[in-house]
Amino acid sequence: MFLPSERQERILAAVRQQGTVRLSELVERLGVSAVTVRRDVTALADRGLLQRVHGGVTLRHRRGREPEQQRTPFGPTAAGVLLGMVVPSVEYYWPHVIQGAQTAVNAAEGRLVMRVSSYEPGEDRRQITALLERGVRTLLVAPVVTGTYGLDLLRWLAALPVPVVLVERQPPPELPTLALDAATTAHAIGAGLGVRHLVTLGHRNIALVLSGSSPTSRALRQGWAETMTELGMPRPDAWLFEVASYGTPGWATAYDEVLWRCREQGMTALLVHSDREAIGMVERARDLGIAVPGELAVVSYDDEVAATSDPPLTAVRPQKHRLGKLAAELALARATEAGRRPVHRVQLWPTLEVRESCGGQPD
């Protein structure tokens, strides 16, 4: 038996999924009496969430009008859709993506339901399954995409009965024809923007410092290496560093080692992912007597808190809010015309925010 609140949530989920649901269908779905269903429907209608129609219920729309389809770059989007979203974290980076998705869902008078996988093996599938049981009509997912587990998970996602849009993830080369939409940031191009800015300021010896736990690292490594090669700059493997997250045990000693190696090998600039690690590098450089930007220029990647550094950090900024909005619009459009669209792989370029940490002229 369900509690009244659980029954009412299931009624809302059914109505969001189908638009209009007959009372007799709700009786069958919930396994309760018609009197109980009518009582729940009345309670939801009194709260302004549902509208009674002959023999059934439908969503109550603002100002008494039917929801209008929204026009997007991907075509019309379905109105009143329940959209599920699974993200690895609700800290740093991801809140802006989530807010962007919420903007698109609100415009379509739908509802966003979010779950968090916390980068834990198996959590992606568990949380997605819970959302499917909740009645979502389409999904935004940022899953694990590497290793045997990641490949199996992607194949499972492609076989789901609802449209799925990957967010900041793409199928790996092992699955070249997997029919999943994706909305991503061109992180390799973003790394290239950071390198090119440093080169215009006269730097040739540019090191890359990565957070070892980040799924973005591979693309940043690729962008750094390709851009250094294109511009005729040296890029020995000794100029690529992976460090622990800022604030974790031993971080200061590890960052000091990177800075001393940079000085020994004549490196004059760093591209650092992410802001926390870049701020940590600047902090340790100051304590070691290395002037930023006088002796060492620093570009951060992410631009979450880069402007608060001392000095403020020049940063590459992924368009996180816009990415979330576009991903949700793509998912909503899929819910409108599932099966009739070609696979979409949407990619946004980051922007460069020039501040004081490189010695260039701030914007």
Short mmCIF file of C-alpha atoms in Angstrom, two decimals:
data_model
loop_
_atom_site.label_atom_id
_atom_site.label_comp_id
_atom_site.label_asym_id
_atom_site.label_seq_id
_atom_site.Cartn_x
_atom_site.Cartn_y
_atom_site.Cartn_z
CA MET A 1 0.00 0.00 0.00
CA PHE A 2 1.16 3.52 -0.81
CA LEU A 3 0.93 6.49 1.50
CA PRO A 4 -1.37 9.28 0.23
CA SER A 5 1.67 11.43 -0.67
CA GLU A 6 3.18 8.55 -2.68
CA ARG A 7 -0.09 7.91 -4.53
CA GLN A 8 -0.40 11.57 -5.39
CA GLU A 9 3.17 11.71 -6.68
CA ARG A 10 2.42 8.73 -8.91
CA ILE A 11 -0.75 10.39 -10.17
CA LEU A 12 1.22 13.54 -11.03
CA ALA A 13 3.91 11.48 -12.76
CA ALA A 14 1.30 9.69 -14.88
CA VAL A 15 -0.37 12.95 -15.87
CA ARG A 16 2.95 14.63 -16.73
CA GLN A 17 3.88 11.64 -18.87
CA GLN A 18 0.58 11.26 -20.72
CA GLY A 19 -0.97 14.71 -20.53
CA THR A 20 -4.43 13.39 -19.64
CA VAL A 21 -5.20 10.23 -17.66
CA ARG A 22 -8.57 8.59 -17.07
CA LEU A 23 -9.61 7.93 -13.48
CA SER A 24 -10.24 4.27 -14.27
CA GLU A 25 -6.62 3.93 -15.43
CA LEU A 26 -5.38 5.45 -12.18
CA VAL A 27 -7.50 3.01 -10.19
CA GLU A 28 -5.88 0.13 -12.07
CA ARG A 29 -2.36 1.52 -11.80
CA LEU A 30 -2.53 2.21 -8.08
CA GLY A 31 -4.58 -0.82 -7.07
CA VAL A 32 -6.92 1.23 -4.90
CA SER A 33 -10.60 2.09 -4.99
CA ALA A 34 -12.17 4.75 -7.19
CA VAL A 35 -13.12 6.65 -4.03
CA THR A 36 -9.45 6.82 -2.96
CA VAL A 37 -8.34 8.02 -6.40
CA ARG A 38 -11.04 10.71 -6.47
CA ARG A 39 -9.95 11.86 -3.01
CA ASP A 40 -6.30 12.13 -4.14
CA VAL A 41 -7.27 13.91 -7.35
CA THR A 42 -9.38 16.38 -5.39
CA ALA A 43 -6.46 17.09 -3.06
CA LEU A 44 -4.14 17.72 -6.02
CA ALA A 45 -6.73 19.90 -7.75
CA ASP A 46 -7.18 21.94 -4.57
CA ARG A 47 -3.44 22.59 -4.58
CA GLY A 48 -3.65 23.82 -8.17
CA LEU A 49 -1.61 20.95 -9.60
CA LEU A 50 -4.30 19.14 -11.59
CA GLN A 51 -7.48 19.96 -13.43
CA ARG A 52 -10.50 17.67 -13.53
CA VAL A 53 -11.85 16.88 -16.99
CA HIS A 54 -14.65 14.53 -18.01
CA GLY A 55 -13.67 11.05 -16.77
CA GLY A 56 -10.09 11.98 -15.95
CA VAL A 57 -7.48 14.57 -15.01
CA THR A 58 -4.99 16.78 -16.81
CA LEU A 59 -2.32 19.26 -15.75
CA ARG A 60 -3.44 22.67 -14.60
CA HIS A 61 -1.58 25.28 -16.61
CA ARG A 62 -0.79 28.77 -15.53
CA ARG A 63 -3.35 31.45 -16.24
CA GLY A 64 -5.83 28.80 -17.35
CA ARG A 65 -4.22 28.22 -20.74
CA GLU A 66 -2.80 25.15 -22.40
CA PRO A 67 1.02 25.04 -22.43
CA GLU A 68 2.51 26.19 -25.68
CA GLN A 69 5.24 24.32 -27.49
CA GLN A 70 8.56 26.13 -27.24
CA ARG A 71 10.68 26.73 -30.31
CA THR A 72 14.35 25.82 -29.86
CA PRO A 73 17.33 25.25 -32.16
CA PHE A 74 16.21 21.60 -32.21
CA GLY A 75 12.59 22.25 -33.11
CA PRO A 76 9.47 22.35 -30.94
CA THR A 77 9.73 20.93 -27.45
CA ALA A 78 7.03 19.00 -25.65
CA ALA A 79 5.12 20.89 -22.96
CA GLY A 80 4.55 19.64 -19.43
CA VAL A 81 7.23 16.93 -19.63
CA LEU A 82 8.78 15.25 -16.60
CA LEU A 83 12.52 15.27 -17.36
CA GLY A 84 15.00 13.21 -15.32
CA MET A 85 18.61 14.23 -14.77
CA VAL A 86 21.50 12.26 -13.25
CA VAL A 87 24.69 14.18 -12.48
CA PRO A 88 27.85 13.05 -10.68
CA SER A 89 27.84 15.98 -8.26
CA VAL A 90 25.86 19.00 -7.13
CA GLU A 91 29.02 20.86 -6.16
CA TYR A 92 31.34 23.02 -8.24
CA TYR A 93 30.82 23.01 -12.06
CA TRP A 94 27.50 21.10 -12.07
CA PRO A 95 25.15 23.58 -10.32
CA HIS A 96 25.32 25.92 -13.33
CA VAL A 97 24.58 23.06 -15.72
CA ILE A 98 21.60 22.01 -13.60
CA GLN A 99 20.30 25.59 -13.45
CA GLY A 100 20.53 25.84 -17.23
CA ALA A 101 18.50 22.66 -17.63
CA GLN A 102 15.94 23.97 -15.15
CA THR A 103 15.59 27.16 -17.22
CA ALA A 104 14.64 25.17 -20.32
CA VAL A 105 12.26 22.89 -18.43
CA ASN A 106 10.54 25.85 -16.78
CA ALA A 107 10.04 27.51 -20.17
CA ALA A 108 8.27 24.34 -21.34
CA GLU A 109 6.16 24.25 -18.15
CA GLY A 110 7.61 20.85 -17.31
CA ARG A 111 9.37 19.53 -14.26
CA LEU A 112 12.99 18.54 -13.68
CA VAL A 113 13.71 15.66 -11.28
CA MET A 114 17.38 15.19 -10.41
CA ARG A 115 19.43 12.38 -8.88
CA VAL A 116 23.15 12.30 -7.98
CA SER A 117 25.48 9.40 -8.76
CA SER A 118 28.46 10.75 -6.74
CA TYR A 119 30.91 9.06 -9.16
CA GLU A 120 30.09 5.74 -7.46
CA PRO A 121 30.18 2.54 -9.58
CA GLY A 122 26.67 1.26 -10.19
CA GLU A 123 24.96 4.44 -9.03
CA ASP A 124 24.30 5.70 -12.57
CA ARG A 125 22.15 2.69 -13.42
CA ARG A 126 20.42 2.65 -10.05
CA GLN A 127 19.46 6.32 -10.16
CA ILE A 128 18.34 6.14 -13.79
CA THR A 129 16.18 3.12 -13.00
CA ALA A 130 14.58 5.06 -10.14
CA LEU A 131 13.78 7.93 -12.50
CA LEU A 132 12.23 5.59 -15.05
CA GLU A 133 10.02 4.16 -12.32
CA ARG A 134 9.14 7.76 -11.44
CA GLY A 135 7.71 8.16 -14.95
CA VAL A 136 10.20 10.48 -16.66
CA ARG A 137 9.75 10.87 -20.41
CA THR A 138 13.33 11.79 -21.24
CA LEU A 139 16.73 11.80 -19.52
CA LEU A 140 19.84 13.95 -19.17
CA VAL A 141 22.75 11.84 -17.93
CA ALA A 142 26.46 12.39 -17.17
CA PRO A 143 27.50 8.75 -16.72
CA VAL A 144 30.75 6.85 -16.50
CA VAL A 145 31.83 6.18 -20.11
CA THR A 146 35.14 4.35 -19.63
CA GLY A 147 36.04 0.75 -18.96
CA THR A 148 33.83 -2.30 -19.30
CA TYR A 149 31.27 -0.86 -16.91
CA GLY A 150 31.03 2.38 -18.89
CA LEU A 151 30.60 0.60 -22.23
CA ASP A 152 27.89 -1.67 -20.86
CA LEU A 153 26.13 1.30 -19.27
CA LEU A 154 26.12 3.24 -22.56
CA ARG A 155 24.69 0.28 -24.46
CA TRP A 156 21.97 0.00 -21.81
CA LEU A 157 21.18 3.71 -22.09
CA ALA A 158 20.84 3.45 -25.88
CA ALA A 159 18.27 0.66 -25.44
CA LEU A 160 16.05 2.51 -22.94
CA PRO A 161 12.43 3.23 -23.94
CA VAL A 162 12.88 7.00 -23.38
CA PRO A 163 15.25 9.42 -25.18
CA VAL A 164 18.61 9.96 -23.49
CA VAL A 165 20.95 12.94 -23.89
CA LEU A 166 24.50 12.68 -22.55
CA VAL A 167 25.80 15.82 -20.82
CA GLU A 168 29.55 16.53 -20.87
CA ARG A 169 30.10 12.96 -21.98
CA GLN A 170 30.53 11.29 -25.38
CA PRO A 171 30.60 7.61 -26.30
CA PRO A 172 34.23 6.43 -26.55
CA PRO A 173 35.84 5.21 -29.80
CA GLU A 174 34.80 1.63 -28.96
CA LEU A 175 31.17 2.64 -29.64
CA PRO A 176 31.45 4.83 -32.76
CA THR A 177 27.85 4.40 -33.94
CA LEU A 178 26.00 4.42 -30.64
CA ALA A 179 22.79 6.38 -31.26
CA LEU A 180 22.84 8.68 -28.24
CA ASP A 181 22.53 12.46 -28.37
CA ALA A 182 25.17 14.46 -26.49
CA ALA A 183 25.75 18.06 -25.43
CA THR A 184 29.35 18.76 -24.49
CA THR A 185 31.94 21.47 -24.02
CA ALA A 186 34.87 21.60 -26.45
CA HIS A 187 37.40 21.27 -23.65
CA ALA A 188 40.30 20.57 -26.02
CA ILE A 189 39.60 23.85 -27.80
CA GLY A 190 39.34 25.54 -24.41
CA ALA A 191 42.81 24.33 -23.48
CA GLY A 192 44.02 25.65 -26.81
CA LEU A 193 42.55 29.09 -26.05
CA GLY A 194 44.53 29.19 -22.81
CA VAL A 195 47.78 28.14 -24.52
CA ARG A 196 47.37 30.63 -27.38
CA HIS A 197 46.76 33.48 -24.95
CA LEU A 198 49.99 32.65 -23.12
CA VAL A 199 51.91 32.43 -26.40
CA THR A 200 50.70 35.90 -27.45
CA LEU A 201 52.21 37.18 -24.19
CA GLY A 202 55.60 35.73 -25.15
CA HIS A 203 55.59 32.41 -23.29
CA ARG A 204 57.01 29.31 -24.96
CA ASN A 205 57.50 26.93 -22.06
CA ILE A 206 53.95 26.25 -20.90
CA ALA A 207 53.20 23.43 -18.48
CA LEU A 208 49.86 21.71 -18.00
CA VAL A 209 48.70 20.89 -14.45
CA LEU A 210 45.70 18.56 -14.14
CA SER A 211 43.57 17.29 -11.33
CA GLY A 212 44.07 13.55 -11.55
CA SER A 213 40.46 12.74 -10.63
CA SER A 214 38.77 14.81 -13.35
CA PRO A 215 37.08 13.26 -16.43
CA THR A 216 37.96 16.49 -18.26
CA SER A 217 41.70 15.81 -18.03
CA ARG A 218 41.96 13.75 -21.23
CA ALA A 219 40.48 16.48 -23.43
CA LEU A 220 42.61 19.19 -21.82
CA ARG A 221 45.74 17.12 -22.32
CA GLN A 222 44.83 16.66 -25.98
CA GLY A 223 44.14 20.37 -26.51
CA TRP A 224 47.35 21.45 -24.80
CA ALA A 225 49.50 18.99 -26.76
CA GLU A 226 47.91 19.73 -30.15
CA THR A 227 48.10 23.50 -29.72
CA MET A 228 51.70 23.46 -28.55
CA THR A 229 52.61 21.36 -31.59
CA GLU A 230 50.65 23.56 -34.02
CA LEU A 231 52.42 26.67 -32.71
CA GLY A 232 55.87 25.05 -32.84
CA MET A 233 56.32 25.07 -29.07
CA PRO A 234 58.12 22.39 -27.08
CA ARG A 235 55.91 20.07 -25.00
CA PRO A 236 58.03 17.40 -23.30
CA ASP A 237 56.24 14.90 -21.09
CA ALA A 238 58.03 16.44 -18.12
CA TRP A 239 55.83 19.52 -18.56
CA LEU A 240 52.64 17.60 -17.84
CA PHE A 241 51.72 17.21 -14.17
CA GLU A 242 48.87 15.48 -12.37
CA VAL A 243 48.24 16.68 -8.84
CA ALA A 244 45.91 15.85 -5.98
CA SER A 245 42.91 18.08 -5.37
CA TYR A 246 43.61 21.31 -3.53
CA GLY A 247 43.20 20.85 0.23
CA THR A 248 43.65 17.07 0.30
CA PRO A 249 46.41 15.57 2.48
CA GLY A 250 49.87 16.44 1.20
CA TRP A 251 48.66 18.89 -1.43
CA ALA A 252 51.05 21.70 -0.45
CA THR A 253 54.17 19.52 -0.72
CA ALA A 254 53.03 18.17 -4.09
CA TYR A 255 52.35 21.66 -5.46
CA ASP A 256 55.73 22.89 -4.21
CA GLU A 257 57.41 20.09 -6.14
CA VAL A 258 55.63 21.09 -9.34
CA LEU A 259 56.65 24.72 -8.89
CA TRP A 260 60.31 23.86 -8.22
CA ARG A 261 60.41 21.60 -11.27
CA CYS A 262 58.91 24.40 -13.36
CA ARG A 263 61.65 26.75 -12.19
CA GLU A 264 64.41 24.17 -12.80
CA GLN A 265 63.19 23.43 -16.34
CA GLY A 266 62.57 27.03 -17.36
CA MET A 267 58.77 26.90 -17.53
CA THR A 268 57.26 30.37 -17.32
CA ALA A 269 53.53 29.64 -17.55
CA LEU A 270 50.96 27.16 -16.26
CA LEU A 271 47.57 26.08 -17.57
CA VAL A 272 45.85 24.58 -14.51
CA HIS A 273 42.64 22.60 -14.12
CA SER A 274 40.69 23.59 -12.12
CA ASP A 275 40.26 26.91 -10.24
CA ARG A 276 40.90 25.33 -6.85
CA GLU A 277 44.19 23.84 -8.01
CA ALA A 278 45.18 27.07 -9.77
CA ILE A 279 44.50 29.09 -6.61
CA GLY A 280 46.56 26.55 -4.67
CA MET A 281 49.45 26.95 -7.12
CA VAL A 282 49.35 30.74 -6.78
CA GLU A 283 49.24 30.43 -2.98
CA ARG A 284 52.26 28.11 -2.88
CA ALA A 285 54.15 30.22 -5.43
CA ARG A 286 53.72 33.27 -3.21
CA ASP A 287 55.02 31.36 -0.17
CA LEU A 288 58.02 30.14 -2.19
CA GLY A 289 58.84 33.66 -3.37
CA ILE A 290 57.76 33.08 -7.01
CA ALA A 291 55.94 36.17 -8.30
CA VAL A 292 52.67 35.71 -10.19
CA PRO A 293 52.54 37.07 -12.85
CA GLY A 294 56.08 38.52 -12.73
CA GLU A 295 57.94 35.19 -12.84
CA LEU A 296 55.11 32.76 -13.56
CA ALA A 297 51.89 33.29 -15.53
CA VAL A 298 48.85 31.19 -14.58
CA VAL A 299 45.69 30.42 -16.56
CA SER A 300 42.93 28.51 -14.79
CA TYR A 301 40.37 26.24 -16.42
CA ASP A 302 36.69 26.39 -15.26
CA ASP A 303 36.21 29.97 -14.01
CA GLU A 304 34.08 29.10 -11.03
CA VAL A 305 35.99 31.15 -8.44
CA ALA A 306 39.01 32.31 -10.48
CA ALA A 307 38.15 36.00 -10.15
CA THR A 308 38.50 35.78 -6.35
CA SER A 309 42.13 34.70 -6.47
CA ASP A 310 44.96 37.09 -5.53
CA PRO A 311 45.83 38.09 -8.19
CA PRO A 312 42.58 37.41 -10.11
CA LEU A 313 43.13 34.49 -12.47
CA THR A 314 42.79 34.62 -16.20
CA ALA A 315 40.50 31.67 -16.88
CA VAL A 316 38.94 29.57 -19.61
CA ARG A 317 35.19 29.50 -18.94
CA PRO A 318 33.00 26.62 -20.18
CA GLN A 319 29.48 27.88 -20.87
CA LYS A 320 27.89 25.67 -18.23
CA HIS A 321 24.46 27.30 -17.89
CA ARG A 322 24.00 27.50 -21.66
CA LEU A 323 25.12 23.89 -22.01
CA GLY A 324 22.52 22.70 -19.50
CA LYS A 325 19.81 24.70 -21.26
CA LEU A 326 20.69 23.33 -24.69
CA ALA A 327 20.91 19.77 -23.38
CA ALA A 328 17.44 20.05 -21.83
CA GLU A 329 16.00 21.60 -24.99
CA LEU A 330 17.42 18.73 -27.00
CA ALA A 331 15.92 16.20 -24.58
CA LEU A 332 12.52 17.91 -24.66
CA ALA A 333 12.59 17.98 -28.46
CA ARG A 334 13.40 14.27 -28.45
CA ALA A 335 10.37 13.67 -26.27
CA THR A 336 8.26 15.47 -28.90
CA GLU A 337 9.56 13.60 -31.93
CA ALA A 338 11.26 10.47 -30.61
CA GLY A 339 12.69 8.35 -33.38
CA ARG A 340 12.28 10.96 -36.10
CA ARG A 341 15.47 12.91 -35.58
CA PRO A 342 19.09 12.20 -36.54
CA VAL A 343 21.55 11.87 -33.68
CA HIS A 344 22.68 15.28 -32.42
CA ARG A 345 26.13 15.93 -30.95
CA VAL A 346 26.11 19.56 -29.81
CA GLN A 347 29.40 21.14 -28.72
CA LEU A 348 29.93 24.59 -27.19
CA TRP A 349 33.23 26.43 -27.17
CA PRO A 350 34.46 27.95 -23.90
CA THR A 351 35.46 31.60 -23.67
CA LEU A 352 38.61 33.22 -22.26
CA GLU A 353 38.28 35.69 -19.38
CA VAL A 354 41.44 37.82 -19.19
CA ARG A 355 42.43 39.04 -15.72
CA GLU A 356 45.72 39.80 -13.96
CA SER A 357 47.47 36.45 -13.43
CA CYS A 358 49.25 36.46 -16.80
CA GLY A 359 50.33 40.09 -16.89
CA GLY A 360 48.16 40.80 -19.91
CA GLN A 361 45.59 43.56 -20.08
CA PRO A 362 42.41 42.53 -18.24
CA ASP A 363 39.11 42.98 -20.09
#
